[in-house]
Structures are given as C-alpha cells and as structure tokens.
Short mmCIF file of C-alpha atoms in Angstrom, two decimals:
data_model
loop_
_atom_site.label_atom_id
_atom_site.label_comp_id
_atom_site.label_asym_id
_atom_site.label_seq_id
_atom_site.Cartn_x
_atom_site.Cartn_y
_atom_site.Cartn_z
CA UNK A 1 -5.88 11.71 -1.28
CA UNK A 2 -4.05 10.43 -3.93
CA UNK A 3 -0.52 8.49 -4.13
CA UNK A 4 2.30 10.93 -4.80
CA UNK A 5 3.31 9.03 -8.00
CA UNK A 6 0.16 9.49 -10.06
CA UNK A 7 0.40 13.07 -8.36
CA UNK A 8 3.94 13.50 -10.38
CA UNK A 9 2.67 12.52 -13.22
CA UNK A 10 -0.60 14.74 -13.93
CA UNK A 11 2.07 17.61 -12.71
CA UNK A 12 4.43 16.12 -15.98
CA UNK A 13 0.51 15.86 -18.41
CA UNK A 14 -0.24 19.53 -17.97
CA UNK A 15 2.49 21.01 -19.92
CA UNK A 16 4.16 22.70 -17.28
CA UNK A 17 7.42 24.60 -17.57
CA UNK A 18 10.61 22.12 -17.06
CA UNK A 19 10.31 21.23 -13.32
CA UNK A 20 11.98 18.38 -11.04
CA UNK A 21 10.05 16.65 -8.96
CA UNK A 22 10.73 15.05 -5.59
CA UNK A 23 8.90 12.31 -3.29
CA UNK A 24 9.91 11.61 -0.21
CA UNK A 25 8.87 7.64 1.08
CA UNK A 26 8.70 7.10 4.93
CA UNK A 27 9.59 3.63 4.29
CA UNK A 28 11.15 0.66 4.08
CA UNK A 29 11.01 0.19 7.90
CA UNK A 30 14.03 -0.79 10.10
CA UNK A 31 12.77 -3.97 10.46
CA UNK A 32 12.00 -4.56 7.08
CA UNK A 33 15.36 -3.35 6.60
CA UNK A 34 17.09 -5.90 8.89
CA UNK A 35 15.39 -9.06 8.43
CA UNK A 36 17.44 -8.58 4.47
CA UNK A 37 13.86 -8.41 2.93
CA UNK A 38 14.26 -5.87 -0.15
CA UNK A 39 12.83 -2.23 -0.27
CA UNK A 40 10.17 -1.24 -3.03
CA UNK A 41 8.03 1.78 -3.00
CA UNK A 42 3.92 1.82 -2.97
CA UNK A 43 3.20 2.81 0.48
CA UNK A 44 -0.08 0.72 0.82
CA UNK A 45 0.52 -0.63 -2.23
CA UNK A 46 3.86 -2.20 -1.39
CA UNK A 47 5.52 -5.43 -2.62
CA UNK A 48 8.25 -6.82 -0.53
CA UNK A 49 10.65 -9.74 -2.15
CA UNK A 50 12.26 -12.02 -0.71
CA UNK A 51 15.93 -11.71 -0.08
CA UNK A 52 16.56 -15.83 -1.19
CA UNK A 53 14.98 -14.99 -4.88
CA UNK A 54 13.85 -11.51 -5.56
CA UNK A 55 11.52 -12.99 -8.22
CA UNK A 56 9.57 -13.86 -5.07
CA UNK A 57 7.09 -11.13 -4.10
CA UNK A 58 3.75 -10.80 -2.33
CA UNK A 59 1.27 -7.95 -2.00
CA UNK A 60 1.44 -6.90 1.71
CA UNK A 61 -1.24 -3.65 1.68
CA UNK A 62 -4.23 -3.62 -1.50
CA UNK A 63 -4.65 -7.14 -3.32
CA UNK A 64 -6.22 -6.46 -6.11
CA UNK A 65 -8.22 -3.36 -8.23
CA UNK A 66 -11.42 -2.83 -8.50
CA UNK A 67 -13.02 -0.82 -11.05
CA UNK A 68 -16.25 0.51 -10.82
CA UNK A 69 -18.41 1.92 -13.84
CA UNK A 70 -18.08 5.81 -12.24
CA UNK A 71 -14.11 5.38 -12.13
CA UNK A 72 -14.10 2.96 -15.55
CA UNK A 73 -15.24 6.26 -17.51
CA UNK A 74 -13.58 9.13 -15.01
CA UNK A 75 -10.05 7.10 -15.08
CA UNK A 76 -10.49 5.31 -18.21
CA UNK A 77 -6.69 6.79 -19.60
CA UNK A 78 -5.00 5.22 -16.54
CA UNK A 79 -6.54 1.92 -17.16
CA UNK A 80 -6.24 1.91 -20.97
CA UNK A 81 -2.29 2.76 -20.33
CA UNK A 82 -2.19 0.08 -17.31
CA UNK A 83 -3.49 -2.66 -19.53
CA UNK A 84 -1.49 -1.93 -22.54
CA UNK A 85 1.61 -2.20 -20.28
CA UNK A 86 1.03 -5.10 -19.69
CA UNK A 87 1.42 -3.84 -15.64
CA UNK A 88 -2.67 -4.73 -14.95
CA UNK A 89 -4.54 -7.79 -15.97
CA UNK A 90 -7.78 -8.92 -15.29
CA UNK A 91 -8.11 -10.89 -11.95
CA UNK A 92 -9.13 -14.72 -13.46
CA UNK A 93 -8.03 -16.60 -10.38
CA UNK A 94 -10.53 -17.81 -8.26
CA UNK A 95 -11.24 -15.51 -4.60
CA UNK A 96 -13.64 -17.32 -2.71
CA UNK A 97 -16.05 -14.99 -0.81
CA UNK A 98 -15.59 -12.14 -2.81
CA UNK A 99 -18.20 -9.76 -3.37
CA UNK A 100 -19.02 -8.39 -6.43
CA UNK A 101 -21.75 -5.30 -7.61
CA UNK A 102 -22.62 -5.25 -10.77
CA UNK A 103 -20.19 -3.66 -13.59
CA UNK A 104 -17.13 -4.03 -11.38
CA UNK A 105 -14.28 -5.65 -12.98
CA UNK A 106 -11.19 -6.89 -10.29
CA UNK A 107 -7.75 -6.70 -11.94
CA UNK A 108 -4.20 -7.84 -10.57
CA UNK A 109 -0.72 -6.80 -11.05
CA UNK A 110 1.53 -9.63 -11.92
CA UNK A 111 4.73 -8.28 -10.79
CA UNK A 112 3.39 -6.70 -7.82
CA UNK A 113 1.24 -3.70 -7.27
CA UNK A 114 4.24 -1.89 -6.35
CA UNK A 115 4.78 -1.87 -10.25
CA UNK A 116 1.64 0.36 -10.59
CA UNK A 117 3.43 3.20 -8.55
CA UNK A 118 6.79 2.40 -9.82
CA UNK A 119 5.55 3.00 -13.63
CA UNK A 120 4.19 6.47 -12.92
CA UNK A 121 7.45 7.28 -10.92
CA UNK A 122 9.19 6.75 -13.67
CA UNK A 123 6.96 8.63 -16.20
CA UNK A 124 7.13 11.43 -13.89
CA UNK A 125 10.65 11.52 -13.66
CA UNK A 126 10.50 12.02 -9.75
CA UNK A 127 13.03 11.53 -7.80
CA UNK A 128 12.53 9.31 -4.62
CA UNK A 129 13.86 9.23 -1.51
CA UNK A 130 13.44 6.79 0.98
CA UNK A 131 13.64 6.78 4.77
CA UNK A 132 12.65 10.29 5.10
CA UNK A 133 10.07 11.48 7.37
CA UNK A 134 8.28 14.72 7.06
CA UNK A 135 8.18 16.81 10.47
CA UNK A 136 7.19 20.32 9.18
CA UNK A 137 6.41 22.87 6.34
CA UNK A 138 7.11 26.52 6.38
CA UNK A 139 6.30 29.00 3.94
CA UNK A 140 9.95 31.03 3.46
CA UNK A 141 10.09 33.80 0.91
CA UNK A 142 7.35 32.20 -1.26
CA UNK A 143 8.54 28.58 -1.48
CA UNK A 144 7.62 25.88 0.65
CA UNK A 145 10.17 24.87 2.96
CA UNK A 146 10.05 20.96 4.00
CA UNK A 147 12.01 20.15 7.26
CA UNK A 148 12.33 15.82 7.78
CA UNK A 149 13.73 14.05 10.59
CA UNK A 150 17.42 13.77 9.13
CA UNK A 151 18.98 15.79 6.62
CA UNK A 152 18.68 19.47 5.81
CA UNK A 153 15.53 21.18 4.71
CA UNK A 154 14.72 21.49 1.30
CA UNK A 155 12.64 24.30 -0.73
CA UNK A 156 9.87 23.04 -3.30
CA UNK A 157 6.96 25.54 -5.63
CA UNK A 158 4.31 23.15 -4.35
CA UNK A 159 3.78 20.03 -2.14
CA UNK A 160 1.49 17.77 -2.58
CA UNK A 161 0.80 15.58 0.91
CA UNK A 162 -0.74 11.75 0.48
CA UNK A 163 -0.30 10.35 3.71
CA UNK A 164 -2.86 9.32 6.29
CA UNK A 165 -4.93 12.54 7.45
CA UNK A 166 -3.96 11.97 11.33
CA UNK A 167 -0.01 12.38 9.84
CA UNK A 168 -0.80 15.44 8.35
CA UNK A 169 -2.50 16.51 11.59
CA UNK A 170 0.68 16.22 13.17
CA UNK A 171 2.66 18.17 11.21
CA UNK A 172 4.42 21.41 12.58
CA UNK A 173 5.28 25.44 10.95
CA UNK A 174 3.23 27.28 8.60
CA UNK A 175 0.81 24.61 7.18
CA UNK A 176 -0.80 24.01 10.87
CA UNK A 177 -1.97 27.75 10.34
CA UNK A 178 -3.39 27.15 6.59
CA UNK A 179 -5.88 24.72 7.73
CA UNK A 180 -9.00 26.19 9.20
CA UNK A 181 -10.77 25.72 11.99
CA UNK A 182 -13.89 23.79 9.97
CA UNK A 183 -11.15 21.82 7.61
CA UNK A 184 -9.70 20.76 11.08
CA UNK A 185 -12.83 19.46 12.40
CA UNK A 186 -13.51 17.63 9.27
CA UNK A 187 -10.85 15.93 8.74
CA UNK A 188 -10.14 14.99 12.58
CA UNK A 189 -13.43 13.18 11.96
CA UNK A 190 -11.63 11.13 8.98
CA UNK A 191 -11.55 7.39 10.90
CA UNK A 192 -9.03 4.46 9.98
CA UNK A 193 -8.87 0.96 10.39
CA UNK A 194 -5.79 -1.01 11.15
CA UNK A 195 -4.87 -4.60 10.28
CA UNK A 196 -2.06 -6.61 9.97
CA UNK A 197 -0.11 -8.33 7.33
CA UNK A 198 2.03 -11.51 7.33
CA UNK A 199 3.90 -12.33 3.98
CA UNK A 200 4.99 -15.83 3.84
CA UNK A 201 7.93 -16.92 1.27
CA UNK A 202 8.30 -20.65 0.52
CA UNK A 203 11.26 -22.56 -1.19
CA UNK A 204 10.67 -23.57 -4.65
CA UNK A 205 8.61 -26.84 -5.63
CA UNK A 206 6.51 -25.93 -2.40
CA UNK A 207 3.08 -26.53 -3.35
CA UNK A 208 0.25 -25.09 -1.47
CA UNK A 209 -2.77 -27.34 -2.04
CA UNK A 210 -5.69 -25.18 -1.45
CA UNK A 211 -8.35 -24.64 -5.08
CA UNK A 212 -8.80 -21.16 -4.49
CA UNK A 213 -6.03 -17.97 -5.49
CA UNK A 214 -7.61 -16.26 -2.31
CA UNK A 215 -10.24 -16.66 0.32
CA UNK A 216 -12.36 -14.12 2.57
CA UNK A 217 -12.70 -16.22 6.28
CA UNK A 218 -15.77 -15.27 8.36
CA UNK A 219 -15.22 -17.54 10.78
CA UNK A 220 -11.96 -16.89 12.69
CA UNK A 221 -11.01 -14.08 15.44
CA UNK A 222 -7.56 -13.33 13.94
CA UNK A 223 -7.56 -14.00 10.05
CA UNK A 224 -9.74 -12.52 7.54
CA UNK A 225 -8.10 -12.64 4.18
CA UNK A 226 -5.41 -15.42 2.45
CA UNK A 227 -3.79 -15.05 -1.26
CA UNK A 228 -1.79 -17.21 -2.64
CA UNK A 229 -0.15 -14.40 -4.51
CA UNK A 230 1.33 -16.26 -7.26
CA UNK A 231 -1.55 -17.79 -7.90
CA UNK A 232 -3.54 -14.97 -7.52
CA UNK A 233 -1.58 -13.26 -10.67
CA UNK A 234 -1.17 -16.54 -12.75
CA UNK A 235 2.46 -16.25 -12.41
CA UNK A 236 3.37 -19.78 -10.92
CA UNK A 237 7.38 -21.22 -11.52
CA UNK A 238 8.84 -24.46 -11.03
CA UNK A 239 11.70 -21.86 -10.36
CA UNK A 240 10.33 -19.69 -7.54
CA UNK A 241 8.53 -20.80 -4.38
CA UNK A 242 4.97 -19.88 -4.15
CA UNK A 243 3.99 -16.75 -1.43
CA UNK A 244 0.97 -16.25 0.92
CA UNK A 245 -0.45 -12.99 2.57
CA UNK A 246 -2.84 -13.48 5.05
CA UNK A 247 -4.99 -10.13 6.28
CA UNK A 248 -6.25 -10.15 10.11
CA UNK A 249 -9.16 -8.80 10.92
CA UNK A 250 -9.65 -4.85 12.09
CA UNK A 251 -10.73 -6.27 15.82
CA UNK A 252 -7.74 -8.29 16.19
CA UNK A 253 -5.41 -5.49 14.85
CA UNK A 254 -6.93 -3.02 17.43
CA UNK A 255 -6.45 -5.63 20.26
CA UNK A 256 -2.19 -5.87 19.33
CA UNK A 257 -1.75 -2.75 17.76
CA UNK A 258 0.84 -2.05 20.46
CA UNK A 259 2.21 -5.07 20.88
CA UNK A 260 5.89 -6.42 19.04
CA UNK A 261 6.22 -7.18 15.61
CA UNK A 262 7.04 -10.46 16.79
CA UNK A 263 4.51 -11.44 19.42
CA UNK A 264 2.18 -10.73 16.83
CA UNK A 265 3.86 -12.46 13.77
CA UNK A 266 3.48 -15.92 16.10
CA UNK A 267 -0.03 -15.30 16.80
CA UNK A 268 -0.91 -14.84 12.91
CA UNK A 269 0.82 -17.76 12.07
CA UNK A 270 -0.91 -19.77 14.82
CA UNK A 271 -4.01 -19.00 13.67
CA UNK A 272 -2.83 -19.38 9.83
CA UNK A 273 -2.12 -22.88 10.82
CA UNK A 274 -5.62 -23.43 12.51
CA UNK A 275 -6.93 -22.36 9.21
CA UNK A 276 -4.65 -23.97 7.08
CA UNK A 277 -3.04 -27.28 8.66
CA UNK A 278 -0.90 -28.95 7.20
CA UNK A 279 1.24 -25.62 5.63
CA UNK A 280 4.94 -26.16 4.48
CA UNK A 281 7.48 -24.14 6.69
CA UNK A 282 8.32 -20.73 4.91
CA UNK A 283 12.08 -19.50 4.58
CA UNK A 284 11.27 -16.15 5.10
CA UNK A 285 8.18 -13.86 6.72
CA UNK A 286 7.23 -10.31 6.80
CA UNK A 287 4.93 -9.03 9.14
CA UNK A 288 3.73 -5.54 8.55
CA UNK A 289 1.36 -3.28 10.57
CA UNK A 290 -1.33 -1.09 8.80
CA UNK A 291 -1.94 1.50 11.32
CA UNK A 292 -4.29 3.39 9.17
CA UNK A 293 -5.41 0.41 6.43
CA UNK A 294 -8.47 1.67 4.99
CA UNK A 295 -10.49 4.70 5.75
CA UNK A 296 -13.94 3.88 7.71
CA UNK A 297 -15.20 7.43 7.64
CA UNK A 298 -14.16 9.91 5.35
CA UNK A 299 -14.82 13.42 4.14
CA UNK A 300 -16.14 13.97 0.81
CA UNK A 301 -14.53 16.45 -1.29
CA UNK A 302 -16.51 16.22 -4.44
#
C-alpha cells in the first residue's frame, strides 16, 4: 500500500487527461482536535505542533527513512527530488541502538515528515479533506461511488485505498464483492502491531541533557523508543522549546489498547520519568494510539 499523496502524484506523471483529484484524511482526531494541538496530514507520518508555537513539532508515527540499496535504485527520482528540496536530509544525529545493514542510509525531515506528504499533495494538486471516514463503495453507472460517515456521496473514475488492510476489510457495497475469496484469505492473514505515542512540547530555553538525538531501550516494559526531535533534525532554537516522542513497546500497547487516552498518557510518562529522571515539565502532550503501527506479516505482491 502506498500513501494516497505519492498515489496523486504518479496519477499527475503519466500524462493523463486534465483530472481533479481528491483524498479524503480520517484524521485529526477529536481529541487531537480539543486539546488546541494543530491538524497536519501524513497519516502515519504525521507531525502535530504545538498550539503555544507552531514552530514546535514532533514526529508522532515513522522517525526517520531508511533507504535500502533495492529502493535507492527503484525510487531513486523521489529521493533525488526529496533532497534537492531541501524536505530530506541525511540523519547525522546520533540514535543510540540503532541498527544498521550494510548500504542503508537513514535520512530525516527537518520540518516534520508530514512535509514529505504535504509536498506531493501539493504537486498533485489534490484536494484534501479532513475528518472524513470512508464507510462504502459502490459501482453506479460506471463510476465509483464513495459513501463517508457525514456528508453526501461523491462519484470518482478510480479510487485508490491506503489504509490499514483490516479497514478495507470493513468496508460495505460493491467493493466487498470485487475481492475474491483467495484475496480475502490473504489479506485477512496481513497482521499489525500497535504502539503508542506520547509527544512532549517544552517551553523555550528547556534543555534536555541527554548526548544522544534518539535512543532504542531494551530494558523497560513500557518504553521502547525516545527522540529528541529537534535534535534529531539539527533544527535546535533559542526561540522554540525542544520536543520528545517516546514509542512504547508492541506488548505494552496490546495490554492498554482499550484503555483511555488518558490512563495511558500517565502511565507513559511514568515510565518516561523512570527512564529519564530528572525531565523538565512539558506545556503541552499528545498521546496518540497506533492501532495498526507497522505490519508484522504481510502479503507480497511482487
């Protein structure tokens, strides 16, 4: 599956006749929405700001980029175009525990990986909606007929679907019936994991006094990854506070999955703490919940 921006933008490459396209976000979340933090787009690549200084941002879903020699030739436009940008950089910060294999090359986004998607949204020329949740797609009179939530259905050529595989699964009309009874079977063997993310914002002058950008931890129930994402992107300011994401670990994700937002947040930041003593109080958290993070099994379609 790919991300629905690059999606819009190979459709705008192959010299198609004049089209619109459209992409519909399920996010920001309510509570995103009411504790004032401000929307962005990226899905699992999103980048929420803080609503004291919008200049403050942190990576909640993928960190950083890795390319590997097979995708370094096979996507070597995207990088090439990425770099010149400006929009990638190579990662230079130091990430403690990281494993590399040989000819990878880790880069970073310094305003946010959200940029990534945001760039080929607007090369694209899609236009985005947010807070819309697909519920079904019917085939009507040879267009494809998208029903959400809220609002009234719209009609599209061709739709292109890059969410999760169990949230395709669910949806209802004509494209239950397009899916056979092998491709079903396949991909209801796709498996997930699930973490969670807490996105810390500080006030500015905080200094975080740790010699690492990031830091994989092996040895704790609840927390297995901490950026410092500033420093993680070389982007520190006297005039913006520094932010932290810390990643739990899949078995502690399972265990809350269905707890509260906020039950959860406090047990994070407990065992941030035990980690980290001695942290400055943040002005402003995010906690977010990555029901389907990263897929464990997949199915091939190469």
């Amino acid at each position: 599956m790919k991300h629905g921006s690059p999606c819009s933008r190979r459709r705008a490459e192959q010299r198609l006749p004049p089209h619109s396209c459209a992409l519909f976000e399920k996010g920001p979340h309510g509570d995103q929405i009411a504790s004032g933090l401000l929307p962005d787009h990226g899905g699992r690549m999103a980048t929420a700001r803080s609503p004291c200084n919008p200049q403050s941002t942190v990576d909640l879903g993928a960190q950083y980029i890795t390319r590997t020699p097979h995708y370094a030739k096979k996507h070597q436009s995207f990088y090439d175009e990425l770099l010149a940008h400006g929009i990638l950089k190579p990662l230079t910060s130091p990430i403690e525990g990281m494993v590399m294999k040989e000819g990878d090359c880790n880069f970073v986004a310094p305003q946010g990986l959200s940029s990534i998607v945001k760039h080929y949204l607007e090369e694209s020329g899609a236009e985005v909606s947010f807070r819309h949740r697909v519920t079904q797609i019917n085939l009507r009179n040879g267009k494809w007929e998208v029903s959400k939530e809220t609002g009234s259905p719209e009609r599209f050529d061709i739709v292109v679907l890059t969410m999760p595989v169990p949230q395709i699964l669910q949806l209802r009309g004509d494209i239950a019936n397009l899916i056979s009874e092998c491709q079903r079977q396949q991909l209801e063997s796709v498996r997930y994991s699930s973490r969670y993310a807490l996105g810390l914002f500080y006030e500015a002058g905080t200094k975080i006094d740790v010699p690492w950008a990031g830091q994989y931890i092996t040895s704790n129930p609840c927390t297995r990854f901490i950026s410092i994402d500033n420093k993680k992107r070389n982007i520190e300011s006297s005039e913006v506070g520094p932010s932290l994401v810390v990643h739990t670990t899949v078995p502690f994700a399972v265990s809350y999955l269905e707890h509260s937002t906020e039950d959860v947040r406090e047990l994070i930041y407990q065992q941030l703490e035990s980690v980290l003593p001695g942290l400055p109080q943040p002005v402003v958290t995010k906690c977010q919940k990555w029901r389907y993070s990263q897929d464990s099994k997949n199915v091939s379609t190469e």
